[in-house]
Amino acid sequence: MRVILTLFLAFTFSHVHSQCWASDLKQELKTNKDLSDAIKNDKDKSLVDSWKALYEAGEDNLTERLGDIKLVDDHLTRNPEKSAFEVTQEIQDAPGGFGNWKNYDLEYTYREVEIVDAGGNPLGEFDGIDTDRKAFIEDKSALGLNNINPNTGQPYQTPAQWSKKQIHDKTVVRIENLNNNAAQTRSTSGGSSTVPDLNEIKDFKTLHFRINSDDPALISSVQQELANLKMEYPDWDFTVQFGQN
Amino acid sequence: MSVALLIEKIDGTVTRDYLPISGELSFKTEWLPVCRLLHLKWIPLFQTGGTFDENDIPFILEELVLLRDHFASLEKEKIKTRLSYLIKKLESLKGKSTVFFIG
């Protein structure tokens, strides 16, 4: 009797729950033109599943989050063995969640590409370049953020100071150098033996940081600096992932 | 973000003088093992990065010279050249009031 009751309750709940998300999706498609257009234009993809997974995972404001729905969909496409709900949880559980997931899957077509001026003087360096996705990759270690200055006995910097220097200031210099002063590329001692021509990468407008820390204060200050960079360079796309390098 | 020198102030004047030092991968796989071998304590700080001033320059220079000579003995020309650029730049700051970031 207990088994029958349990089965009945489970069926009733799932039926009602399923009706609930289906009804909400229907409503969503009426009001969310971007989502309905995306589904129309990507009929072979699983945007509905992705929307449903986000809904079931308790994510809210889905009307505003077509980008996140597409992130789930992209991740699902690359990992067909997983369910939409699994990939949604994977993104949710990553440090920084959805806000820091974009571009996590860039690949190193080249490692350590140096840019130099007409005189051969070094101007900057990119830890990685994904030529297919037209993106620069920057690896950064933040694990020693609490290192002590041997002379003063004090920590070198706060997360906010670190982010200002490492994320904002250095990026500004390198973008300016890339745009205005770079004459050619060069390989480094530890990087790829061949590197792309400057003309191949000069118009890339995506810069993705990989920071091997998931300290909440650091995540917050890095996000702030990325927002500042975006205001200064609106045609660039700045993204980050934490806890992996 | 690779490792670089960013000079912020020289004698009270704000600058943005920038010198790339090493990619993150090279720093991890080539620089740090030698730093451990030579028992260096300042240069490993560059991986995460930190702000320094004129008081730190003699200590940093002392280690950079040791490192450059070591890489020269290994015929690692590209790293030796990078170190020479950095040594020259820091030597030019001697006797000045300065704030710079390396990381």
mmCIF file with all atom_site columns, N, CA and C in Angstrom, chain A residues 111-112 114 121-125 127 138-142 144-145 147 149-151 156-157 162 165-166 169-174 187-190 209, chain B residues 1-4 6 8 16 18-26 30 41-42 45-52 55-56 59 78-79 82 85 101 103:
data_model
loop_
_atom_site.group_PDB
_atom_site.id
_atom_site.type_symbol
_atom_site.label_atom_id
_atom_site.label_alt_id
_atom_site.label_comp_id
_atom_site.label_asym_id
_atom_site.label_entity_id
_atom_site.label_seq_id
_atom_site.pdbx_PDB_ins_code
_atom_site.Cartn_x
_atom_site.Cartn_y
_atom_site.Cartn_z
_atom_site.occupancy
_atom_site.B_iso_or_equiv
_atom_site.pdbx_formal_charge
_atom_site.auth_seq_id
_atom_site.auth_comp_id
_atom_site.auth_asym_id
_atom_site.auth_atom_id
_atom_site.pdbx_PDB_model_num
ATOM 1   N N  . ARG A 1 111 ? 50.808 28.816 -27.437 1.00 0.00 ? 111 ARG A N  1
ATOM 2   C CA . ARG A 1 111 ? 51.151 29.208 -26.067 1.00 0.00 ? 111 ARG A CA 1
ATOM 3   C C  . ARG A 1 111 ? 52.251 30.258 -26.086 1.00 0.00 ? 111 ARG A C  1
ATOM 4   N N  . GLU A 1 112 ? 52.105 31.237 -25.232 1.00 0.00 ? 112 GLU A N  1
ATOM 5   C CA . GLU A 1 112 ? 53.103 32.290 -25.026 1.00 0.00 ? 112 GLU A CA 1
ATOM 6   C C  . GLU A 1 112 ? 53.551 32.943 -26.330 1.00 0.00 ? 112 GLU A C  1
ATOM 7   N N  . GLU A 1 114 ? 54.664 36.419 -27.968 1.00 0.00 ? 114 GLU A N  1
ATOM 8   C CA . GLU A 1 114 ? 55.171 37.738 -27.609 1.00 0.00 ? 114 GLU A CA 1
ATOM 9   C C  . GLU A 1 114 ? 54.873 38.725 -28.733 1.00 0.00 ? 114 GLU A C  1
ATOM 10  N N  . ASN A 1 121 ? 61.860 45.276 -29.647 1.00 0.00 ? 121 ASN A N  1
ATOM 11  C CA . ASN A 1 121 ? 61.734 45.362 -28.186 1.00 0.00 ? 121 ASN A CA 1
ATOM 12  C C  . ASN A 1 121 ? 60.409 44.745 -27.727 1.00 0.00 ? 121 ASN A C  1
ATOM 13  N N  . PRO A 1 122 ? 60.461 43.952 -26.658 1.00 0.00 ? 122 PRO A N  1
ATOM 14  C CA . PRO A 1 122 ? 59.226 43.290 -26.205 1.00 0.00 ? 122 PRO A CA 1
ATOM 15  C C  . PRO A 1 122 ? 58.194 44.292 -25.693 1.00 0.00 ? 122 PRO A C  1
ATOM 16  N N  . LEU A 1 123 ? 56.949 44.106 -26.121 1.00 0.00 ? 123 LEU A N  1
ATOM 17  C CA . LEU A 1 123 ? 55.854 44.998 -25.704 1.00 0.00 ? 123 LEU A CA 1
ATOM 18  C C  . LEU A 1 123 ? 54.835 44.292 -24.825 1.00 0.00 ? 123 LEU A C  1
ATOM 19  N N  . GLY A 1 124 ? 54.761 42.994 -24.967 1.00 0.00 ? 124 GLY A N  1
ATOM 20  C CA . GLY A 1 124 ? 53.754 42.271 -24.209 1.00 0.00 ? 124 GLY A CA 1
ATOM 21  C C  . GLY A 1 124 ? 53.752 40.809 -24.610 1.00 0.00 ? 124 GLY A C  1
ATOM 22  N N  . GLU A 1 125 ? 52.900 40.076 -23.943 1.00 0.00 ? 125 GLU A N  1
ATOM 23  C CA . GLU A 1 125 ? 52.918 38.639 -24.138 1.00 0.00 ? 125 GLU A CA 1
ATOM 24  C C  . GLU A 1 125 ? 51.531 38.089 -23.832 1.00 0.00 ? 125 GLU A C  1
ATOM 25  N N  . ASP A 1 127 ? 49.555 34.557 -22.835 1.00 0.00 ? 127 ASP A N  1
ATOM 26  C CA . ASP A 1 127 ? 49.832 33.183 -22.400 1.00 0.00 ? 127 ASP A CA 1
ATOM 27  C C  . ASP A 1 127 ? 49.274 32.165 -23.376 1.00 0.00 ? 127 ASP A C  1
ATOM 28  N N  . GLU A 1 138 ? 44.674 34.453 -20.757 1.00 0.00 ? 138 GLU A N  1
ATOM 29  C CA . GLU A 1 138 ? 45.660 34.875 -19.769 1.00 0.00 ? 138 GLU A CA 1
ATOM 30  C C  . GLU A 1 138 ? 45.564 34.012 -18.518 1.00 0.00 ? 138 GLU A C  1
ATOM 31  N N  . ASP A 1 139 ? 46.615 33.278 -18.227 1.00 0.00 ? 139 ASP A N  1
ATOM 32  C CA . ASP A 1 139 ? 46.654 32.485 -16.997 1.00 0.00 ? 139 ASP A CA 1
ATOM 33  C C  . ASP A 1 139 ? 47.223 33.340 -15.886 1.00 0.00 ? 139 ASP A C  1
ATOM 34  N N  . LYS A 1 140 ? 46.642 33.213 -14.724 1.00 0.00 ? 140 LYS A N  1
ATOM 35  C CA . LYS A 1 140 ? 47.192 34.008 -13.627 1.00 0.00 ? 140 LYS A CA 1
ATOM 36  C C  . LYS A 1 140 ? 47.136 33.250 -12.323 1.00 0.00 ? 140 LYS A C  1
ATOM 37  N N  . SER A 1 141 ? 48.246 33.268 -11.627 1.00 0.00 ? 141 SER A N  1
ATOM 38  C CA . SER A 1 141 ? 48.296 32.659 -10.302 1.00 0.00 ? 141 SER A CA 1
ATOM 39  C C  . SER A 1 141 ? 47.979 33.720 -9.261  1.00 0.00 ? 141 SER A C  1
ATOM 40  N N  . ALA A 1 142 ? 47.014 33.408 -8.408  1.00 0.00 ? 142 ALA A N  1
ATOM 41  C CA . ALA A 1 142 ? 46.693 34.343 -7.319  1.00 0.00 ? 142 ALA A CA 1
ATOM 42  C C  . ALA A 1 142 ? 46.818 33.628 -5.976  1.00 0.00 ? 142 ALA A C  1
ATOM 43  N N  . GLY A 1 144 ? 49.341 33.125 -4.129  1.00 0.00 ? 144 GLY A N  1
ATOM 44  C CA . GLY A 1 144 ? 50.242 33.741 -3.152  1.00 0.00 ? 144 GLY A CA 1
ATOM 45  C C  . GLY A 1 144 ? 49.820 35.148 -2.791  1.00 0.00 ? 144 GLY A C  1
ATOM 46  N N  . LEU A 1 145 ? 48.528 35.403 -2.886  1.00 0.00 ? 145 LEU A N  1
ATOM 47  C CA . LEU A 1 145 ? 48.045 36.768 -2.652  1.00 0.00 ? 145 LEU A CA 1
ATOM 48  C C  . LEU A 1 145 ? 48.379 37.268 -1.248  1.00 0.00 ? 145 LEU A C  1
ATOM 49  N N  . ASN A 1 147 ? 51.125 36.627 0.289   1.00 0.00 ? 147 ASN A N  1
ATOM 50  C CA . ASN A 1 147 ? 52.576 36.622 0.492   1.00 0.00 ? 147 ASN A CA 1
ATOM 51  C C  . ASN A 1 147 ? 53.022 37.855 1.280   1.00 0.00 ? 147 ASN A C  1
ATOM 52  N N  . ASN A 1 149 ? 55.823 40.682 2.235   1.00 0.00 ? 149 ASN A N  1
ATOM 53  C CA . ASN A 1 149 ? 57.014 41.396 1.756   1.00 0.00 ? 149 ASN A CA 1
ATOM 54  C C  . ASN A 1 149 ? 58.148 41.163 2.745   1.00 0.00 ? 149 ASN A C  1
ATOM 55  N N  . PRO A 1 150 ? 59.275 40.588 2.303   1.00 0.00 ? 150 PRO A N  1
ATOM 56  C CA . PRO A 1 150 ? 60.367 40.288 3.238   1.00 0.00 ? 150 PRO A CA 1
ATOM 57  C C  . PRO A 1 150 ? 60.883 41.533 3.961   1.00 0.00 ? 150 PRO A C  1
ATOM 58  N N  . ASN A 1 151 ? 60.751 42.696 3.366   1.00 0.00 ? 151 ASN A N  1
ATOM 59  C CA . ASN A 1 151 ? 61.278 43.909 4.004   1.00 0.00 ? 151 ASN A CA 1
ATOM 60  C C  . ASN A 1 151 ? 60.318 44.511 5.023   1.00 0.00 ? 151 ASN A C  1
ATOM 61  N N  . TYR A 1 156 ? 51.643 42.024 0.497   1.00 0.00 ? 156 TYR A N  1
ATOM 62  C CA . TYR A 1 156 ? 51.907 42.948 -0.609  1.00 0.00 ? 156 TYR A CA 1
ATOM 63  C C  . TYR A 1 156 ? 50.692 43.741 -1.032  1.00 0.00 ? 156 TYR A C  1
ATOM 64  N N  . GLN A 1 157 ? 49.519 43.134 -0.945  1.00 0.00 ? 157 GLN A N  1
ATOM 65  C CA . GLN A 1 157 ? 48.360 43.772 -1.548  1.00 0.00 ? 157 GLN A CA 1
ATOM 66  C C  . GLN A 1 157 ? 47.070 43.110 -1.110  1.00 0.00 ? 157 GLN A C  1
ATOM 67  N N  . TRP A 1 162 ? 45.406 43.840 -6.168  1.00 0.00 ? 162 TRP A N  1
ATOM 68  C CA . TRP A 1 162 ? 45.925 42.838 -7.120  1.00 0.00 ? 162 TRP A CA 1
ATOM 69  C C  . TRP A 1 162 ? 45.131 42.899 -8.427  1.00 0.00 ? 162 TRP A C  1
ATOM 70  N N  . LYS A 1 165 ? 45.892 45.952 -10.637 1.00 0.00 ? 165 LYS A N  1
ATOM 71  C CA . LYS A 1 165 ? 47.157 45.863 -11.387 1.00 0.00 ? 165 LYS A CA 1
ATOM 72  C C  . LYS A 1 165 ? 47.113 44.760 -12.438 1.00 0.00 ? 165 LYS A C  1
ATOM 73  N N  . GLN A 1 166 ? 46.735 43.553 -11.975 1.00 0.00 ? 166 GLN A N  1
ATOM 74  C CA . GLN A 1 166 ? 46.858 42.391 -12.855 1.00 0.00 ? 166 GLN A CA 1
ATOM 75  C C  . GLN A 1 166 ? 45.792 42.355 -13.954 1.00 0.00 ? 166 GLN A C  1
ATOM 76  N N  . ASP A 1 169 ? 45.180 47.309 -15.130 1.00 0.00 ? 169 ASP A N  1
ATOM 77  C CA . ASP A 1 169 ? 46.296 48.137 -15.622 1.00 0.00 ? 169 ASP A CA 1
ATOM 78  C C  . ASP A 1 169 ? 47.127 47.424 -16.688 1.00 0.00 ? 169 ASP A C  1
ATOM 79  N N  . LYS A 1 170 ? 47.475 46.174 -16.435 1.00 0.00 ? 170 LYS A N  1
ATOM 80  C CA . LYS A 1 170 ? 48.306 45.465 -17.417 1.00 0.00 ? 170 LYS A CA 1
ATOM 81  C C  . LYS A 1 170 ? 47.554 45.232 -18.730 1.00 0.00 ? 170 LYS A C  1
ATOM 82  N N  . THR A 1 171 ? 46.265 45.004 -18.614 1.00 0.00 ? 171 THR A N  1
ATOM 83  C CA . THR A 1 171 ? 45.472 44.783 -19.833 1.00 0.00 ? 171 THR A CA 1
ATOM 84  C C  . THR A 1 171 ? 45.417 46.055 -20.675 1.00 0.00 ? 171 THR A C  1
ATOM 85  N N  . VAL A 1 172 ? 45.225 47.176 -20.007 1.00 0.00 ? 172 VAL A N  1
ATOM 86  C CA . VAL A 1 172 ? 45.171 48.449 -20.742 1.00 0.00 ? 172 VAL A CA 1
ATOM 87  C C  . VAL A 1 172 ? 46.470 48.656 -21.526 1.00 0.00 ? 172 VAL A C  1
ATOM 88  N N  . VAL A 1 173 ? 47.599 48.440 -20.862 1.00 0.00 ? 173 VAL A N  1
ATOM 89  C CA . VAL A 1 173 ? 48.884 48.644 -21.540 1.00 0.00 ? 173 VAL A CA 1
ATOM 90  C C  . VAL A 1 173 ? 49.013 47.707 -22.739 1.00 0.00 ? 173 VAL A C  1
ATOM 91  N N  . ARG A 1 174 ? 48.618 46.474 -22.550 1.00 0.00 ? 174 ARG A N  1
ATOM 92  C CA . ARG A 1 174 ? 48.808 45.521 -23.646 1.00 0.00 ? 174 ARG A CA 1
ATOM 93  C C  . ARG A 1 174 ? 47.852 45.753 -24.806 1.00 0.00 ? 174 ARG A C  1
ATOM 94  N N  . SER A 1 187 ? 58.178 34.062 -30.833 1.00 0.00 ? 187 SER A N  1
ATOM 95  C CA . SER A 1 187 ? 58.003 32.960 -29.880 1.00 0.00 ? 187 SER A CA 1
ATOM 96  C C  . SER A 1 187 ? 58.842 33.232 -28.630 1.00 0.00 ? 187 SER A C  1
ATOM 97  N N  . THR A 1 188 ? 58.503 32.547 -27.544 1.00 0.00 ? 188 THR A N  1
ATOM 98  C CA . THR A 1 188 ? 59.289 32.668 -26.311 1.00 0.00 ? 188 THR A CA 1
ATOM 99  C C  . THR A 1 188 ? 60.011 31.349 -26.049 1.00 0.00 ? 188 THR A C  1
ATOM 100 N N  . SER A 1 189 ? 60.803 31.328 -24.986 1.00 0.00 ? 189 SER A N  1
ATOM 101 C CA . SER A 1 189 ? 61.585 30.115 -24.718 1.00 0.00 ? 189 SER A CA 1
ATOM 102 C C  . SER A 1 189 ? 60.707 28.935 -24.351 1.00 0.00 ? 189 SER A C  1
ATOM 103 N N  . GLY A 1 190 ? 59.605 29.189 -23.643 1.00 0.00 ? 190 GLY A N  1
ATOM 104 C CA . GLY A 1 190 ? 58.787 28.073 -23.181 1.00 0.00 ? 190 GLY A CA 1
ATOM 105 C C  . GLY A 1 190 ? 57.493 27.897 -23.950 1.00 0.00 ? 190 GLY A C  1
ATOM 106 N N  . PHE A 1 209 ? 40.516 35.420 -18.895 1.00 0.00 ? 209 PHE A N  1
ATOM 107 C CA . PHE A 1 209 ? 41.456 35.174 -17.800 1.00 0.00 ? 209 PHE A CA 1
ATOM 108 C C  . PHE A 1 209 ? 41.164 33.826 -17.146 1.00 0.00 ? 209 PHE A C  1
ATOM 109 N N  . MET B 2 1   ? 48.397 36.208 -16.177 1.00 0.00 ? 1   MET B N  1
ATOM 110 C CA . MET B 2 1   ? 48.608 37.245 -17.185 1.00 0.00 ? 1   MET B CA 1
ATOM 111 C C  . MET B 2 1   ? 50.081 37.377 -17.449 1.00 0.00 ? 1   MET B C  1
ATOM 112 N N  . SER B 2 2   ? 50.748 36.377 -17.696 1.00 0.00 ? 2   SER B N  1
ATOM 113 C CA . SER B 2 2   ? 52.193 36.504 -17.854 1.00 0.00 ? 2   SER B CA 1
ATOM 114 C C  . SER B 2 2   ? 52.769 37.412 -16.759 1.00 0.00 ? 2   SER B C  1
ATOM 115 N N  . VAL B 2 3   ? 54.043 37.470 -16.675 1.00 0.00 ? 3   VAL B N  1
ATOM 116 C CA . VAL B 2 3   ? 54.693 38.266 -15.628 1.00 0.00 ? 3   VAL B CA 1
ATOM 117 C C  . VAL B 2 3   ? 55.342 39.472 -16.300 1.00 0.00 ? 3   VAL B C  1
ATOM 118 N N  . ALA B 2 4   ? 55.092 40.650 -15.724 1.00 0.00 ? 4   ALA B N  1
ATOM 119 C CA . ALA B 2 4   ? 55.626 41.867 -16.342 1.00 0.00 ? 4   ALA B CA 1
ATOM 120 C C  . ALA B 2 4   ? 55.978 42.885 -15.267 1.00 0.00 ? 4   ALA B C  1
ATOM 121 N N  . LEU B 2 6   ? 55.596 46.763 -14.230 1.00 0.00 ? 6   LEU B N  1
ATOM 122 C CA . LEU B 2 6   ? 54.794 47.954 -14.506 1.00 0.00 ? 6   LEU B CA 1
ATOM 123 C C  . LEU B 2 6   ? 55.254 49.045 -13.542 1.00 0.00 ? 6   LEU B C  1
ATOM 124 N N  . GLU B 2 8   ? 54.983 52.404 -11.807 1.00 0.00 ? 8   GLU B N  1
ATOM 125 C CA . GLU B 2 8   ? 53.840 53.301 -11.567 1.00 0.00 ? 8   GLU B CA 1
ATOM 126 C C  . GLU B 2 8   ? 54.255 54.724 -11.279 1.00 0.00 ? 8   GLU B C  1
ATOM 127 N N  . ARG B 2 16  ? 53.443 54.744 -16.890 1.00 0.00 ? 16  ARG B N  1
ATOM 128 C CA . ARG B 2 16  ? 52.902 53.410 -17.174 1.00 0.00 ? 16  ARG B CA 1
ATOM 129 C C  . ARG B 2 16  ? 53.939 52.639 -17.977 1.00 0.00 ? 16  ARG B C  1
ATOM 130 N N  . TYR B 2 18  ? 56.105 49.786 -19.085 1.00 0.00 ? 18  TYR B N  1
ATOM 131 C CA . TYR B 2 18  ? 55.742 48.364 -19.017 1.00 0.00 ? 18  TYR B CA 1
ATOM 132 C C  . TYR B 2 18  ? 56.812 47.519 -19.689 1.00 0.00 ? 18  TYR B C  1
ATOM 133 N N  . LEU B 2 19  ? 57.200 46.455 -19.034 1.00 0.00 ? 19  LEU B N  1
ATOM 134 C CA . LEU B 2 19  ? 58.189 45.552 -19.631 1.00 0.00 ? 19  LEU B CA 1
ATOM 135 C C  . LEU B 2 19  ? 57.764 44.099 -19.387 1.00 0.00 ? 19  LEU B C  1
ATOM 136 N N  . PRO B 2 20  ? 57.456 43.362 -20.446 1.00 0.00 ? 20  PRO B N  1
ATOM 137 C CA . PRO B 2 20  ? 57.114 41.949 -20.239 1.00 0.00 ? 20  PRO B CA 1
ATOM 138 C C  . PRO B 2 20  ? 58.330 41.161 -19.746 1.00 0.00 ? 20  PRO B C  1
ATOM 139 N N  . ILE B 2 21  ? 58.099 40.227 -18.853 1.00 0.00 ? 21  ILE B N  1
ATOM 140 C CA . ILE B 2 21  ? 59.207 39.455 -18.279 1.00 0.00 ? 21  ILE B CA 1
ATOM 141 C C  . ILE B 2 21  ? 59.139 37.984 -18.688 1.00 0.00 ? 21  ILE B C  1
ATOM 142 N N  . SER B 2 22  ? 57.970 37.387 -18.504 1.00 0.00 ? 22  SER B N  1
ATOM 143 C CA . SER B 2 22  ? 57.849 35.962 -18.831 1.00 0.00 ? 22  SER B CA 1
ATOM 144 C C  . SER B 2 22  ? 56.385 35.582 -18.967 1.00 0.00 ? 22  SER B C  1
ATOM 145 N N  . GLY B 2 23  ? 56.109 34.593 -19.771 1.00 0.00 ? 23  GLY B N  1
ATOM 146 C CA . GLY B 2 23  ? 54.767 34.003 -19.799 1.00 0.00 ? 23  GLY B CA 1
ATOM 147 C C  . GLY B 2 23  ? 54.570 33.205 -18.517 1.00 0.00 ? 23  GLY B C  1
ATOM 148 N N  . GLU B 2 24  ? 53.309 32.978 -18.176 1.00 0.00 ? 24  GLU B N  1
ATOM 149 C CA . GLU B 2 24  ? 52.999 32.252 -16.931 1.00 0.00 ? 24  GLU B CA 1
ATOM 150 C C  . GLU B 2 24  ? 53.584 30.832 -16.956 1.00 0.00 ? 24  GLU B C  1
ATOM 151 N N  . LEU B 2 25  ? 53.448 30.180 -18.102 1.00 0.00 ? 25  LEU B N  1
ATOM 152 C CA . LEU B 2 25  ? 53.930 28.804 -18.210 1.00 0.00 ? 25  LEU B CA 1
ATOM 153 C C  . LEU B 2 25  ? 55.449 28.737 -18.067 1.00 0.00 ? 25  LEU B C  1
ATOM 154 N N  . SER B 2 26  ? 56.150 29.615 -18.767 1.00 0.00 ? 26  SER B N  1
ATOM 155 C CA . SER B 2 26  ? 57.619 29.611 -18.676 1.00 0.00 ? 26  SER B CA 1
ATOM 156 C C  . SER B 2 26  ? 58.074 29.942 -17.262 1.00 0.00 ? 26  SER B C  1
ATOM 157 N N  . GLU B 2 30  ? 60.214 27.082 -15.965 1.00 0.00 ? 30  GLU B N  1
ATOM 158 C CA . GLU B 2 30  ? 61.642 27.340 -16.162 1.00 0.00 ? 30  GLU B CA 1
ATOM 159 C C  . GLU B 2 30  ? 62.235 28.228 -15.068 1.00 0.00 ? 30  GLU B C  1
ATOM 160 N N  . LYS B 2 41  ? 64.365 34.202 -2.910  1.00 0.00 ? 41  LYS B N  1
ATOM 161 C CA . LYS B 2 41  ? 63.100 34.438 -2.210  1.00 0.00 ? 41  LYS B CA 1
ATOM 162 C C  . LYS B 2 41  ? 62.294 35.596 -2.788  1.00 0.00 ? 41  LYS B C  1
ATOM 163 N N  . TRP B 2 42  ? 62.903 36.477 -3.550  1.00 0.00 ? 42  TRP B N  1
ATOM 164 C CA . TRP B 2 42  ? 62.168 37.607 -4.114  1.00 0.00 ? 42  TRP B CA 1
ATOM 165 C C  . TRP B 2 42  ? 61.510 37.265 -5.453  1.00 0.00 ? 42  TRP B C  1
ATOM 166 N N  . LEU B 2 45  ? 58.130 35.612 -5.823  1.00 0.00 ? 45  LEU B N  1
ATOM 167 C CA . LEU B 2 45  ? 56.969 36.471 -5.519  1.00 0.00 ? 45  LEU B CA 1
ATOM 168 C C  . LEU B 2 45  ? 56.349 37.049 -6.783  1.00 0.00 ? 45  LEU B C  1
ATOM 169 N N  . PHE B 2 46  ? 57.108 37.072 -7.848  1.00 0.00 ? 46  PHE B N  1
ATOM 170 C CA . PHE B 2 46  ? 56.603 37.670 -9.096  1.00 0.00 ? 46  PHE B CA 1
ATOM 171 C C  . PHE B 2 46  ? 55.441 36.866 -9.682  1.00 0.00 ? 46  PHE B C  1
ATOM 172 N N  . GLN B 2 47  ? 55.369 35.592 -9.334  1.00 0.00 ? 47  GLN B N  1
ATOM 173 C CA . GLN B 2 47  ? 54.320 34.778 -9.970  1.00 0.00 ? 47  GLN B CA 1
ATOM 174 C C  . GLN B 2 47  ? 52.926 35.298 -9.611  1.00 0.00 ? 47  GLN B C  1
ATOM 175 N N  . THR B 2 48  ? 52.712 35.559 -8.341  1.00 0.00 ? 48  THR B N  1
ATOM 176 C CA . THR B 2 48  ? 51.441 36.168 -7.948  1.00 0.00 ? 48  THR B CA 1
ATOM 177 C C  . THR B 2 48  ? 51.484 37.668 -8.166  1.00 0.00 ? 48  THR B C  1
ATOM 178 N N  . GLY B 2 49  ? 52.649 38.223 -7.925  1.00 0.00 ? 49  GLY B N  1
ATOM 179 C CA . GLY B 2 49  ? 52.822 39.654 -8.162  1.00 0.00 ? 49  GLY B CA 1
ATOM 180 C C  . GLY B 2 49  ? 52.798 40.470 -6.883  1.00 0.00 ? 49  GLY B C  1
ATOM 181 N N  . GLY B 2 50  ? 53.475 41.600 -6.913  1.00 0.00 ? 50  GLY B N  1
ATOM 182 C CA . GLY B 2 50  ? 53.492 42.472 -5.755  1.00 0.00 ? 50  GLY B CA 1
ATOM 183 C C  . GLY B 2 50  ? 54.012 43.847 -6.125  1.00 0.00 ? 50  GLY B C  1
ATOM 184 N N  . THR B 2 51  ? 53.731 44.796 -5.236  1.00 0.00 ? 51  THR B N  1
ATOM 185 C CA . THR B 2 51  ? 54.202 46.165 -5.448  1.00 0.00 ? 51  THR B CA 1
ATOM 186 C C  . THR B 2 51  ? 55.486 46.374 -4.652  1.00 0.00 ? 51  THR B C  1
ATOM 187 N N  . PHE B 2 52  ? 56.463 46.969 -5.283  1.00 0.00 ? 52  PHE B N  1
ATOM 188 C CA . PHE B 2 52  ? 57.770 47.163 -4.671  1.00 0.00 ? 52  PHE B CA 1
ATOM 189 C C  . PHE B 2 52  ? 58.153 48.649 -4.749  1.00 0.00 ? 52  PHE B C  1
ATOM 190 N N  . ASN B 2 55  ? 63.467 50.692 -2.058  1.00 0.00 ? 55  ASN B N  1
ATOM 191 C CA . ASN B 2 55  ? 64.195 49.947 -1.024  1.00 0.00 ? 55  ASN B CA 1
ATOM 192 C C  . ASN B 2 55  ? 64.381 48.476 -1.394  1.00 0.00 ? 55  ASN B C  1
ATOM 193 N N  . ASP B 2 56  ? 63.490 47.979 -2.235  1.00 0.00 ? 56  ASP B N  1
ATOM 194 C CA . ASP B 2 56  ? 63.544 46.562 -2.602  1.00 0.00 ? 56  ASP B CA 1
ATOM 195 C C  . ASP B 2 56  ? 64.514 46.294 -3.760  1.00 0.00 ? 56  ASP B C  1
ATOM 196 N N  . PHE B 2 59  ? 67.854 44.141 -3.436  1.00 0.00 ? 59  PHE B N  1
ATOM 197 C CA . PHE B 2 59  ? 67.617 42.719 -3.159  1.00 0.00 ? 59  PHE B CA 1
ATOM 198 C C  . PHE B 2 59  ? 67.142 42.001 -4.425  1.00 0.00 ? 59  PHE B C  1
ATOM 199 N N  . LYS B 2 78  ? 67.049 33.252 -24.708 1.00 0.00 ? 78  LYS B N  1
ATOM 200 C CA . LYS B 2 78  ? 65.846 34.092 -24.668 1.00 0.00 ? 78  LYS B CA 1
ATOM 201 C C  . LYS B 2 78  ? 65.539 34.554 -23.248 1.00 0.00 ? 78  LYS B C  1
ATOM 202 N N  . ILE B 2 79  ? 65.679 33.649 -22.299 1.00 0.00 ? 79  ILE B N  1
ATOM 203 C CA . ILE B 2 79  ? 65.417 34.039 -20.903 1.00 0.00 ? 79  ILE B CA 1
ATOM 204 C C  . ILE B 2 79  ? 66.502 34.992 -20.423 1.00 0.00 ? 79  ILE B C  1
ATOM 205 N N  . ARG B 2 82  ? 65.677 38.403 -21.625 1.00 0.00 ? 82  ARG B N  1
ATOM 206 C CA . ARG B 2 82  ? 64.586 38.997 -20.841 1.00 0.00 ? 82  ARG B CA 1
ATOM 207 C C  . ARG B 2 82  ? 65.106 39.523 -19.506 1.00 0.00 ? 82  ARG B C  1
ATOM 208 N N  . TYR B 2 85  ? 67.083 42.753 -19.916 1.00 0.00 ? 85  TYR B N  1
ATOM 209 C CA . TYR B 2 85  ? 66.192 43.920 -20.057 1.00 0.00 ? 85  TYR B CA 1
ATOM 210 C C  . TYR B 2 85  ? 65.715 44.386 -18.680 1.00 0.00 ? 85  TYR B C  1
ATOM 211 N N  . PHE B 2 101 ? 55.253 47.616 -9.915  1.00 0.00 ? 101 PHE B N  1
ATOM 212 C CA . PHE B 2 101 ? 54.599 46.318 -9.709  1.00 0.00 ? 101 PHE B CA 1
ATOM 213 C C  . PHE B 2 101 ? 55.289 45.290 -10.591 1.00 0.00 ? 101 PHE B C  1
ATOM 214 N N  . GLY B 2 103 ? 54.582 41.351 -11.665 1.00 0.00 ? 103 GLY B N  1
ATOM 215 C CA . GLY B 2 103 ? 53.712 40.195 -11.522 1.00 0.00 ? 103 GLY B CA 1
ATOM 216 C C  . GLY B 2 103 ? 52.945 39.970 -12.800 1.00 0.00 ? 103 GLY B C  1
#
